[in-house]
Coordinates of N, CA and C in Angstrom, one line a residue:
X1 N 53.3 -11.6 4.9 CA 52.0 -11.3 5.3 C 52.0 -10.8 6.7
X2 N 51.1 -9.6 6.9 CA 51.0 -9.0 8.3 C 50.3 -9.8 9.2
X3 N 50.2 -9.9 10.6 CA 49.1 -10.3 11.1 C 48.3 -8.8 12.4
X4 N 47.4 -9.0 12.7 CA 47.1 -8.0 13.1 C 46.9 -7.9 14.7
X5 N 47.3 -7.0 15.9 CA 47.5 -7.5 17.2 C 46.3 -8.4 17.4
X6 N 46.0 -8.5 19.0 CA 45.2 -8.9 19.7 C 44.3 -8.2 20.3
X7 N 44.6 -6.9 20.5 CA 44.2 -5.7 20.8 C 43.3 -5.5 22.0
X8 N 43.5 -6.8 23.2 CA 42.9 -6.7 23.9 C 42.6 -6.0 25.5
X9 N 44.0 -4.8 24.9 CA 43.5 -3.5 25.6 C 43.4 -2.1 24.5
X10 N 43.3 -2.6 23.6 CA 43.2 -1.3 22.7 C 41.1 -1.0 22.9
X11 N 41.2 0.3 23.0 CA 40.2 1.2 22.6 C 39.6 1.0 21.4
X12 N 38.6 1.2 21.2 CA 38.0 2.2 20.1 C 36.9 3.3 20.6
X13 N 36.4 4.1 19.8 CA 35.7 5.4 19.3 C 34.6 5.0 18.6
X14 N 33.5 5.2 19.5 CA 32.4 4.6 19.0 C 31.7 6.0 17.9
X15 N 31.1 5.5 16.7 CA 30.9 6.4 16.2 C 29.4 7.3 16.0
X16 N 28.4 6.7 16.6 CA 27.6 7.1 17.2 C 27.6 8.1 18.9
X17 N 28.0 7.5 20.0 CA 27.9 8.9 20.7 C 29.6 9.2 21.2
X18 N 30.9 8.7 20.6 CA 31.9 9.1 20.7 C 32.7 8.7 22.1
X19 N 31.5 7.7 22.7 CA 32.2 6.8 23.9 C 33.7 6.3 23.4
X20 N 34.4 6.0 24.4 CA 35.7 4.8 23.9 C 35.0 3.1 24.8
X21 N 35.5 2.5 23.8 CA 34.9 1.2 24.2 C 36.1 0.1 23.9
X22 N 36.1 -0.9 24.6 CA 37.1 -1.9 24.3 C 36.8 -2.3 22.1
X23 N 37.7 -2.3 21.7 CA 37.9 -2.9 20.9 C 36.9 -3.9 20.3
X24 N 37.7 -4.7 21.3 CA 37.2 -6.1 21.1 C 35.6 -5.9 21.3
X25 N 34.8 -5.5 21.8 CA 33.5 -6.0 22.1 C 32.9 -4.6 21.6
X26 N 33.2 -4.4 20.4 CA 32.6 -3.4 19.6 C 31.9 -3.8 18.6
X27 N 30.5 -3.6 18.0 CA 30.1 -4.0 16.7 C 30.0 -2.9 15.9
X28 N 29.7 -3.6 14.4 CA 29.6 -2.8 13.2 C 28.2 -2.9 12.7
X29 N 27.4 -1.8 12.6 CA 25.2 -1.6 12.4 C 25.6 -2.0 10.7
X30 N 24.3 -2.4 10.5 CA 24.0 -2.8 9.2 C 24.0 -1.1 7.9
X31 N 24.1 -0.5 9.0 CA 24.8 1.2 8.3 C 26.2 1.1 8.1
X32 N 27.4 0.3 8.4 CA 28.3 0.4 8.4 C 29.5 0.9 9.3
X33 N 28.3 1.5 10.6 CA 29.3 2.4 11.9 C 29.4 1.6 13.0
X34 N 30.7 1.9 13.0 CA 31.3 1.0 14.2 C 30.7 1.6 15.9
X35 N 30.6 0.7 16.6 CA 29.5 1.6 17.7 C 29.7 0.2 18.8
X36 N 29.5 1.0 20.2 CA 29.6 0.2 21.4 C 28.7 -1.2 21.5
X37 N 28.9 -2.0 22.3 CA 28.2 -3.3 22.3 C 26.1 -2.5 22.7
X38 N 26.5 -1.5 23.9 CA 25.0 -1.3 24.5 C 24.3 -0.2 23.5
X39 N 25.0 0.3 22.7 CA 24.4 1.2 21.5 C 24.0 0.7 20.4
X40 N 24.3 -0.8 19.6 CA 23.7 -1.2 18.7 C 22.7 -1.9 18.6
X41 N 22.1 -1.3 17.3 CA 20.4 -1.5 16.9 C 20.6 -2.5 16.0
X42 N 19.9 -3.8 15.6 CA 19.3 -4.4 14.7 C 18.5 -3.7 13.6
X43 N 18.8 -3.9 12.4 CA 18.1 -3.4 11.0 C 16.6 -3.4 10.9
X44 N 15.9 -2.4 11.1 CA 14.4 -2.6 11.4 C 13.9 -3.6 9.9
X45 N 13.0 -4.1 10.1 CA 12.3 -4.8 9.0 C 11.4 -4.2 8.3
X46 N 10.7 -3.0 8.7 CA 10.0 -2.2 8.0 C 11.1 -1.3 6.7
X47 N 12.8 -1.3 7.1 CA 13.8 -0.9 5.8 C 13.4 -1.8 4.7
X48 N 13.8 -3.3 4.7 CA 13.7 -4.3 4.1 C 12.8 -3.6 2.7
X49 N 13.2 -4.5 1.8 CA 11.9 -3.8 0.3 C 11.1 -4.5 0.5
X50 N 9.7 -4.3 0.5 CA 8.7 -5.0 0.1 C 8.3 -6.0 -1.1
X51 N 7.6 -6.9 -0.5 CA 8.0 -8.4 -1.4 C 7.1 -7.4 -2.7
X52 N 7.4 -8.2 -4.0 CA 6.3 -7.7 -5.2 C 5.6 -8.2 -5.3
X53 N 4.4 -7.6 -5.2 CA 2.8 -8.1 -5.5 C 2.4 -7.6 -6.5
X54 N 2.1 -8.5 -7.6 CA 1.5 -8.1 -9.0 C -0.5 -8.3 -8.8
X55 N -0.6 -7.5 -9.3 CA -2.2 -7.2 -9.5 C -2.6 -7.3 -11.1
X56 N -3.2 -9.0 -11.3 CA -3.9 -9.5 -12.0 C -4.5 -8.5 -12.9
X57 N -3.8 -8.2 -14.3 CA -4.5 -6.9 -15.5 C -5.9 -7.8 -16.4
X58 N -4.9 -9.3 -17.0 CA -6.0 -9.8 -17.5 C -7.2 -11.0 -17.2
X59 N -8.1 -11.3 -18.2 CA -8.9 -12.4 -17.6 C -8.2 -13.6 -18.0
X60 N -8.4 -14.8 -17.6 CA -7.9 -15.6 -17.7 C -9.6 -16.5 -18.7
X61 N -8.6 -17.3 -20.1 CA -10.1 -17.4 -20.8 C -11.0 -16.4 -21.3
X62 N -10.7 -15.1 -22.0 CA -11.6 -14.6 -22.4 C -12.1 -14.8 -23.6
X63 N -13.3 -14.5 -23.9 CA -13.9 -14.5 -24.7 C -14.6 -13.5 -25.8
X64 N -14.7 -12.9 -26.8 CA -15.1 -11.9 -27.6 C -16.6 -12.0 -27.4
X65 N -17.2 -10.7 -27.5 CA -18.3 -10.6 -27.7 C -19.4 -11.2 -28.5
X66 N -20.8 -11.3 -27.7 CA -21.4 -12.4 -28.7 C -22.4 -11.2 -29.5
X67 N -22.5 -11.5 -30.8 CA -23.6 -10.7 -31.4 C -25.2 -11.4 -31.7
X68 N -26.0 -11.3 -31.1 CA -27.2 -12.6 -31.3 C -28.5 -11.2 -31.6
X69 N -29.2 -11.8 -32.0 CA -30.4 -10.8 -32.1 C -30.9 -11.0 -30.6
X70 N -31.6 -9.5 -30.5 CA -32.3 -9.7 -29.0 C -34.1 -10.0 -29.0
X71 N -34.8 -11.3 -28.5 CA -36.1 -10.5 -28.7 C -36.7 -10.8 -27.4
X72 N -37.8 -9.4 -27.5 CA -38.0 -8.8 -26.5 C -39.9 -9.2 -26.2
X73 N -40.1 -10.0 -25.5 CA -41.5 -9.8 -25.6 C -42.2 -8.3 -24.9
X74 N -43.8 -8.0 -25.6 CA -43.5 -6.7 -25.2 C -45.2 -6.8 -25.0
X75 N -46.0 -6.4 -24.4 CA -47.6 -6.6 -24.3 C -48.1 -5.6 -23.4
X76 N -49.1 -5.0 -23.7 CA -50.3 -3.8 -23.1 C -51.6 -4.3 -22.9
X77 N -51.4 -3.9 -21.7 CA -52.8 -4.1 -21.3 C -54.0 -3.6 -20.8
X78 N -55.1 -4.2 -22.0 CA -56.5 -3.2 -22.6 C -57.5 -3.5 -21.0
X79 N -57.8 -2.0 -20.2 CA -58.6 -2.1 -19.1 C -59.9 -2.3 -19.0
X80 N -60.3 -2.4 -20.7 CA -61.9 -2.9 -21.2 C -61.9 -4.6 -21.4
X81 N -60.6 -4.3 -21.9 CA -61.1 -6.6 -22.4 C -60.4 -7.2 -21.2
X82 N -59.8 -6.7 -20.3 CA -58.9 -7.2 -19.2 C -58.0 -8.6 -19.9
X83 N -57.3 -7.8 -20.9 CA -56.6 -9.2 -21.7 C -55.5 -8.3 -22.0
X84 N -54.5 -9.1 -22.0 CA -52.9 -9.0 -22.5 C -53.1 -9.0 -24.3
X85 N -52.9 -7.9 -24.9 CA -52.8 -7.5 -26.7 C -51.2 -7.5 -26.7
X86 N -51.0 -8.7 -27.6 CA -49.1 -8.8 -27.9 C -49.2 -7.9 -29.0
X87 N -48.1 -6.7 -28.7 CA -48.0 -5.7 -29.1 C -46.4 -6.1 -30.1
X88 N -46.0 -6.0 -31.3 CA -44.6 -6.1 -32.0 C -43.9 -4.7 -32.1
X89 N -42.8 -5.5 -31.5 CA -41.6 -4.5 -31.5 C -40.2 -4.4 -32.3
X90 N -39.5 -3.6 -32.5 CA -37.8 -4.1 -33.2 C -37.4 -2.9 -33.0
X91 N -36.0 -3.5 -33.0 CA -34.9 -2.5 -32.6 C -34.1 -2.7 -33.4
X92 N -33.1 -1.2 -33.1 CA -31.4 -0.7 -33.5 C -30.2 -1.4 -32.6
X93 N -29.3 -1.5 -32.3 CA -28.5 -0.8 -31.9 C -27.8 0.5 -32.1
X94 N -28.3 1.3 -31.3 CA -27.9 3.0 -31.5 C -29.0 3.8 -31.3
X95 N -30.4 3.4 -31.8 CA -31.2 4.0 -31.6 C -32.5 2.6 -31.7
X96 N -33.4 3.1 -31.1 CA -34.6 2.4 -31.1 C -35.6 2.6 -31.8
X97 N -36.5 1.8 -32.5 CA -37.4 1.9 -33.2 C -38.2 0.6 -33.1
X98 N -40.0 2.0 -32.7 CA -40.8 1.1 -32.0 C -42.0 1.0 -33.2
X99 N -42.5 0.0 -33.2 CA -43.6 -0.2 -34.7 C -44.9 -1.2 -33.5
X100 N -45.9 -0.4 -33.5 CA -47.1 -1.2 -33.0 C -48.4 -1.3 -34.4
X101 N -48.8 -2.3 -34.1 CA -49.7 -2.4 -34.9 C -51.4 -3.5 -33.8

């Protein structure tokens, strides 16, 4: 097994602006390029992926629709007897249908 020098006067080639820098006090960016100690940047946090946020599709507990008859009170009022005449009414669904008597 090899070991590898000390290299504590070896150079390197920085690969961002092509300075030579000691070796030894060279880092490697979260890109992969090797680059001087005063040239490297920390990984912005805005790269990072965004956590997942799911957005709620259903209800929680739902319930089916109710079908109930509807009634509707319904009254006109006569400007000679100054009195409320309960007037009868019934309906569709789809269409309306009015019956006074």
């Amino acid at each position: 097994m090899s070991k590898f020098a000390s290299g504590k006067y070896a150079l390197g080639i920085s690969d961002r602006s092509g300075f030579a820098y000691p070796l030894n006090r060279m880092r490697k960016e979260w890109t992969g390029a090797l680059v001087g100690f005063d040239e490297w940047e920390a990984k912005s946090p805005q790269i990072e992926p965004f956590p997942k946020v799911d957005d709620p599709q259903a209800l929680k507990d739902p319930r089916p629709d109710r079908s109930e008859a509807m009634v509707v009170h319904v009254a006109a009022r006569d400007p000679v007897i100054e009195d409320f005449i309960p007037t009868k009414a019934s309906g569709n669904v789809g269409s309306v249908t009015v019956t006074t008597s």
